[in-house]
Amino acid sequence: MEFSDRPVWRTRAWFGAAIASALVLLGLSFMGVGGDPRTVWLPLAVAAGVVSAVLGSTLLRVRRERREHEDRLTEWAAERAAQAERLRIARELHDLASHGLGLITVRAAAAGRVSGARAEEERSSALRDIERAGRQATTELRRMLSVLRSADQAPAPLRPGETLEDLATIVEGARTAGLDVEARMGAGSGLGEISAGVQLTICAIVREGLANTARHAGPTAASVEVRRSDDGSGPGAEVTVRVRDRGPAPAWEPQPGTGLGLAGLRERVTALGGSLSAGRVEGDGGYLLAAILPDGGRP
């Protein structure tokens, strides 16, 4: 929906005012050129009646068209808000499917590759991990469905935003699923003061990178690196996030993806003024997801 620079009701209001002014000036000029004071009241009365009619009609039209204009603007704003909410829900559904279900697939595949004396123990451990991951995914799905069903009721409580403290949990979940993850990152104090929005985006990048590794490369080796370009004491800092794998595991069949995950990450990173790159690494067949996020330590 588009809107012109000047609503129609404003243009017509000016037009009505111009007509009224012209009629008044006409009456005054008639008096000024020697009209008989005893008879000049008739054209002035006619002019006053016309002016009143024009002003009344214009006022009603202005109010009606202004109300229509405001209704269109309200409808447009509601459509934009609904579109933004649909995109947010699509991102969360993608994260739920690609991360939770992807790690379940990798955990099952990794357990199936174990043979010998440890095979039975590994399969039992894998079943426990798969059950736990499935329960978590089911809980998240129910939470999202609850939000969708309560659209006309009070807003559902939001989850707390993830912070750097959650990175260890994200990495450990990937390890449990069968990825051999090497993590090189500092704790919250080691990276300095990082704003909440950047912390949330860092967690999203690491989760998406490991989920993509699990889906496309299977139980392989991967590395996660989060570092800062300065000492964290002032503006101008940049946080670099890198998630890299060493290529697909032997005989692994990559799972198809939708591309929504990288698209959503790129939107988040761009909104923060950063950059995101993703692609194959020459030489070892691995895949690298890297982002640079500007952050001056502001909350």
Coordinates of C-alpha atoms in Angstrom, one line a residue:
M1 CA 0.0 0.0 0.0
E2 CA 1.4 3.4 -1.0
F3 CA 0.5 6.9 0.1
S4 CA 0.9 10.2 -1.8
D5 CA 2.9 13.0 -0.3
R6 CA -0.3 15.1 0.2
P7 CA -3.7 13.5 1.1
V8 CA -6.5 14.3 -1.2
W9 CA -8.5 16.0 1.6
R10 CA -5.8 18.6 2.0
T11 CA -5.9 19.6 -1.7
R12 CA -9.7 19.9 -1.6
A13 CA -9.6 21.9 1.6
W14 CA -7.3 24.5 -0.1
F15 CA -9.6 24.6 -3.1
G16 CA -12.6 25.3 -1.0
A17 CA -10.8 28.0 0.9
A18 CA -9.8 29.6 -2.4
I19 CA -13.4 29.7 -3.6
A20 CA -14.6 31.2 -0.4
S21 CA -11.9 33.9 -0.5
A22 CA -12.8 34.7 -4.1
L23 CA -16.5 35.2 -3.2
V24 CA -15.7 37.4 -0.3
L25 CA -13.3 39.6 -2.3
L26 CA -16.0 39.8 -5.1
G27 CA -18.5 41.2 -2.6
L28 CA -16.0 43.7 -1.1
S29 CA -15.0 44.9 -4.5
F30 CA -18.6 45.5 -5.4
M31 CA -19.0 47.7 -2.4
G32 CA -15.8 49.5 -3.2
V33 CA -16.8 50.6 -6.7
G34 CA -19.9 52.6 -5.6
G35 CA -22.5 50.1 -5.0
D36 CA -25.7 51.3 -3.4
P37 CA -25.4 50.5 0.3
R38 CA -29.2 49.8 0.4
T39 CA -29.0 47.1 -2.3
V40 CA -25.5 45.7 -1.8
W41 CA -26.6 43.4 1.0
L42 CA -28.3 41.0 -1.5
P43 CA -25.1 39.9 -3.3
L44 CA -23.3 39.8 0.0
A45 CA -25.9 37.6 1.4
V46 CA -25.7 35.3 -1.6
A47 CA -21.9 35.3 -1.3
A48 CA -22.2 34.4 2.4
G49 CA -24.6 31.6 1.7
V50 CA -22.3 30.2 -1.0
V51 CA -19.3 30.5 1.2
S52 CA -21.1 28.7 4.1
A53 CA -22.2 25.9 1.7
V54 CA -18.7 25.5 0.3
L55 CA -17.1 25.5 3.7
G56 CA -19.6 23.1 5.2
S57 CA -19.3 20.7 2.3
T58 CA -15.5 21.0 2.3
L59 CA -15.3 20.4 6.0
L60 CA -17.5 17.2 5.8
R61 CA -15.4 16.0 2.9
V62 CA -12.2 16.7 4.7
R63 CA -13.2 14.8 7.8
R64 CA -14.4 11.8 5.8
E65 CA -11.3 11.6 3.6
R66 CA -9.0 12.2 6.6
R67 CA -10.7 9.3 8.4
E68 CA -10.3 7.1 5.4
H69 CA -6.7 8.1 5.1
E70 CA -6.0 7.2 8.7
D71 CA -7.9 3.9 8.3
R72 CA -5.7 3.0 5.3
L73 CA -2.6 3.9 7.3
T74 CA -3.6 1.8 10.3
E75 CA -4.4 -1.2 8.0
W76 CA -1.0 -0.8 6.3
A77 CA 0.8 -0.7 9.7
A78 CA -1.1 -3.8 10.8
E79 CA -0.1 -5.7 7.7
R80 CA 3.6 -4.8 8.2
A81 CA 3.5 -5.9 11.8
A82 CA 1.8 -9.2 10.8
Q83 CA 4.4 -9.8 8.1
A84 CA 7.3 -9.2 10.6
E85 CA 5.7 -11.6 13.1
R86 CA 5.3 -14.3 10.4
L87 CA 9.0 -13.9 9.5
R88 CA 10.0 -14.2 13.2
I89 CA 7.9 -17.4 13.6
A90 CA 9.4 -18.8 10.4
R91 CA 12.9 -18.2 11.8
E92 CA 12.1 -19.9 15.1
L93 CA 10.5 -22.9 13.3
H94 CA 13.6 -23.2 11.1
D95 CA 15.9 -23.1 14.2
L96 CA 13.8 -25.8 15.9
A97 CA 13.8 -28.1 12.9
S98 CA 17.3 -27.7 11.7
H99 CA 19.0 -27.7 15.1
G100 CA 17.0 -30.1 17.2
L101 CA 16.1 -32.6 14.5
G102 CA 19.4 -32.3 12.7
L103 CA 21.3 -33.2 15.9
I104 CA 19.0 -36.2 16.4
T105 CA 19.9 -37.4 12.9
V106 CA 23.6 -37.1 13.5
R107 CA 23.4 -38.8 16.9
A108 CA 21.6 -41.8 15.5
A109 CA 24.0 -42.0 12.6
A110 CA 27.1 -41.8 14.8
A111 CA 25.7 -44.5 17.1
G112 CA 25.1 -46.8 14.1
R113 CA 28.8 -46.5 13.1
V114 CA 30.1 -47.9 16.4
S115 CA 30.9 -51.6 16.4
G116 CA 32.5 -54.1 18.7
A117 CA 32.2 -54.2 22.5
R118 CA 31.1 -50.6 22.8
A119 CA 28.3 -50.9 20.3
E120 CA 25.5 -51.8 22.7
E121 CA 26.5 -49.2 25.3
E122 CA 26.8 -46.5 22.6
R123 CA 23.4 -47.3 21.2
S124 CA 21.8 -47.1 24.7
S125 CA 23.5 -43.7 25.2
A126 CA 22.3 -42.5 21.8
L127 CA 18.7 -43.4 22.6
R128 CA 18.8 -41.5 25.8
D129 CA 20.3 -38.4 24.0
I130 CA 17.7 -38.7 21.2
E131 CA 14.9 -38.9 23.7
R132 CA 16.1 -35.8 25.5
A133 CA 16.5 -33.9 22.3
G134 CA 13.1 -35.0 21.1
R135 CA 11.5 -33.8 24.4
Q136 CA 13.2 -30.5 24.1
A137 CA 12.1 -30.0 20.5
T138 CA 8.5 -31.0 21.5
T139 CA 8.5 -28.5 24.3
E140 CA 9.6 -25.7 22.0
L141 CA 7.0 -26.7 19.4
R142 CA 4.2 -26.6 21.9
R143 CA 5.4 -23.2 23.2
M144 CA 5.3 -21.8 19.6
L145 CA 1.9 -23.3 19.0
S146 CA 0.6 -21.7 22.2
V147 CA 1.8 -18.3 21.0
L148 CA 0.1 -18.8 17.7
R149 CA -3.2 -19.9 19.3
S150 CA -3.2 -17.0 21.8
A151 CA -2.9 -14.3 19.2
D152 CA -6.2 -12.6 20.4
Q153 CA -5.3 -13.0 24.1
A154 CA -2.6 -11.6 26.3
P155 CA 0.9 -11.9 24.9
A156 CA 2.7 -15.1 25.8
P157 CA 5.9 -14.7 27.9
L158 CA 9.0 -14.6 25.8
R159 CA 12.1 -16.7 26.4
P160 CA 15.1 -14.9 28.0
G161 CA 17.5 -13.7 25.3
E162 CA 20.6 -15.9 25.0
T163 CA 23.9 -14.6 26.1
L164 CA 27.6 -15.7 25.8
E165 CA 27.0 -18.0 28.8
D166 CA 24.8 -20.1 26.6
L167 CA 27.6 -20.9 24.1
A168 CA 29.0 -23.7 26.2
T169 CA 25.5 -25.4 26.2
I170 CA 25.2 -25.0 22.4
V171 CA 28.6 -26.5 21.8
E172 CA 28.0 -29.3 24.3
G173 CA 24.8 -30.2 22.6
A174 CA 26.6 -30.6 19.3
R175 CA 29.2 -32.8 20.9
T176 CA 26.6 -35.0 22.4
A177 CA 25.1 -35.4 19.0
G178 CA 28.4 -36.7 17.6
L179 CA 30.3 -33.7 16.4
D180 CA 33.9 -33.4 17.4
V181 CA 33.8 -29.6 18.3
E182 CA 36.9 -27.6 19.3
A183 CA 35.8 -24.3 20.9
R184 CA 38.1 -21.3 21.2
M185 CA 36.3 -18.5 23.0
G186 CA 36.5 -16.5 26.2
A187 CA 33.9 -16.3 28.9
G188 CA 31.8 -13.1 29.1
S189 CA 34.6 -11.3 30.9
G190 CA 37.2 -12.5 28.5
L191 CA 35.5 -11.0 25.5
G192 CA 34.8 -7.7 27.3
E193 CA 31.4 -5.9 27.5
I194 CA 29.2 -7.0 24.6
S195 CA 25.7 -5.7 24.0
A196 CA 22.8 -8.0 24.4
G197 CA 21.8 -7.8 20.7
V198 CA 25.3 -8.9 19.6
Q199 CA 25.4 -11.7 22.2
L200 CA 22.1 -13.0 20.9
T201 CA 23.4 -12.9 17.3
I202 CA 26.6 -14.7 18.2
C203 CA 24.6 -17.6 19.8
A204 CA 22.4 -17.7 16.6
I205 CA 25.5 -17.9 14.4
V206 CA 27.2 -20.7 16.4
R207 CA 24.0 -22.7 16.6
E208 CA 23.2 -22.3 12.9
G209 CA 26.8 -23.2 11.9
L210 CA 26.9 -26.3 14.0
A211 CA 23.4 -27.3 12.8
N212 CA 24.5 -26.9 9.2
T213 CA 27.6 -29.0 9.9
A214 CA 25.5 -31.8 11.4
R215 CA 23.0 -31.7 8.5
H216 CA 25.5 -31.5 5.6
A217 CA 28.7 -33.1 7.0
G218 CA 27.4 -35.5 9.7
P219 CA 29.6 -36.6 12.6
T220 CA 32.7 -34.8 11.6
A221 CA 35.2 -32.4 13.2
A222 CA 34.4 -28.7 13.6
S223 CA 35.7 -25.7 15.3
V224 CA 34.1 -22.6 16.9
E225 CA 35.9 -19.4 17.4
V226 CA 34.7 -16.2 19.0
R227 CA 37.2 -13.4 19.5
R228 CA 37.3 -9.6 19.8
S229 CA 39.5 -7.2 17.9
D230 CA 40.4 -4.9 20.8
D231 CA 40.7 -5.1 24.6
G232 CA 37.0 -4.5 25.1
S233 CA 37.5 -1.2 26.8
G234 CA 36.0 1.3 24.3
P235 CA 34.2 1.9 21.0
G236 CA 35.3 0.6 17.6
A237 CA 35.4 -3.1 18.7
E238 CA 34.6 -5.9 16.3
V239 CA 33.6 -9.4 17.3
T240 CA 34.6 -12.2 14.9
V241 CA 32.6 -15.4 14.9
R242 CA 33.8 -18.5 12.9
V243 CA 32.3 -21.9 12.6
R244 CA 34.2 -24.3 10.4
D245 CA 34.0 -28.0 9.7
R246 CA 36.5 -30.4 8.1
G247 CA 34.3 -31.8 5.4
P248 CA 31.7 -34.6 5.4
A249 CA 32.2 -37.8 7.3
P250 CA 32.8 -40.9 5.2
A251 CA 29.7 -42.1 3.4
W252 CA 27.6 -39.3 4.8
E253 CA 24.6 -38.2 2.7
P254 CA 24.0 -34.5 3.1
Q255 CA 20.4 -33.5 4.2
P256 CA 18.7 -30.9 2.1
G257 CA 18.2 -27.4 3.5
T258 CA 15.9 -24.5 2.9
G259 CA 18.3 -21.6 3.0
L260 CA 16.1 -19.8 5.5
G261 CA 18.7 -20.1 8.3
L262 CA 21.5 -18.3 6.5
A263 CA 19.0 -15.7 5.1
G264 CA 17.8 -15.0 8.7
L265 CA 21.3 -14.7 10.0
R266 CA 22.3 -12.3 7.2
E267 CA 19.3 -10.1 8.2
R268 CA 20.4 -10.1 11.8
V269 CA 24.0 -9.4 11.1
T270 CA 23.2 -6.7 8.6
A271 CA 20.8 -5.0 11.1
L272 CA 23.8 -4.7 13.5
G273 CA 26.0 -3.2 10.8
G274 CA 28.1 -6.4 10.4
S275 CA 28.9 -8.8 7.5
L276 CA 28.3 -12.5 7.0
S277 CA 30.0 -14.9 4.6
A278 CA 29.5 -18.7 4.0
G279 CA 31.1 -21.1 1.6
R280 CA 33.5 -24.0 1.0
V281 CA 37.1 -23.9 2.1
E282 CA 39.6 -24.6 -0.6
G283 CA 41.8 -27.6 0.0
D284 CA 40.1 -29.7 2.7
G285 CA 36.5 -29.6 1.5
G286 CA 35.3 -28.0 4.7
Y287 CA 32.7 -25.3 5.1
L288 CA 33.2 -21.9 6.8
L289 CA 30.5 -19.6 8.3
A290 CA 32.1 -16.3 9.4
A291 CA 30.6 -13.1 10.7
I292 CA 32.1 -9.7 11.8
L293 CA 29.9 -7.8 14.2
P294 CA 30.7 -4.2 15.3
D295 CA 30.2 -3.6 19.0
G296 CA 31.4 -0.9 21.3
G297 CA 30.4 -2.6 24.5
R298 CA 27.2 -0.7 25.0
P299 CA 24.4 -2.5 26.8

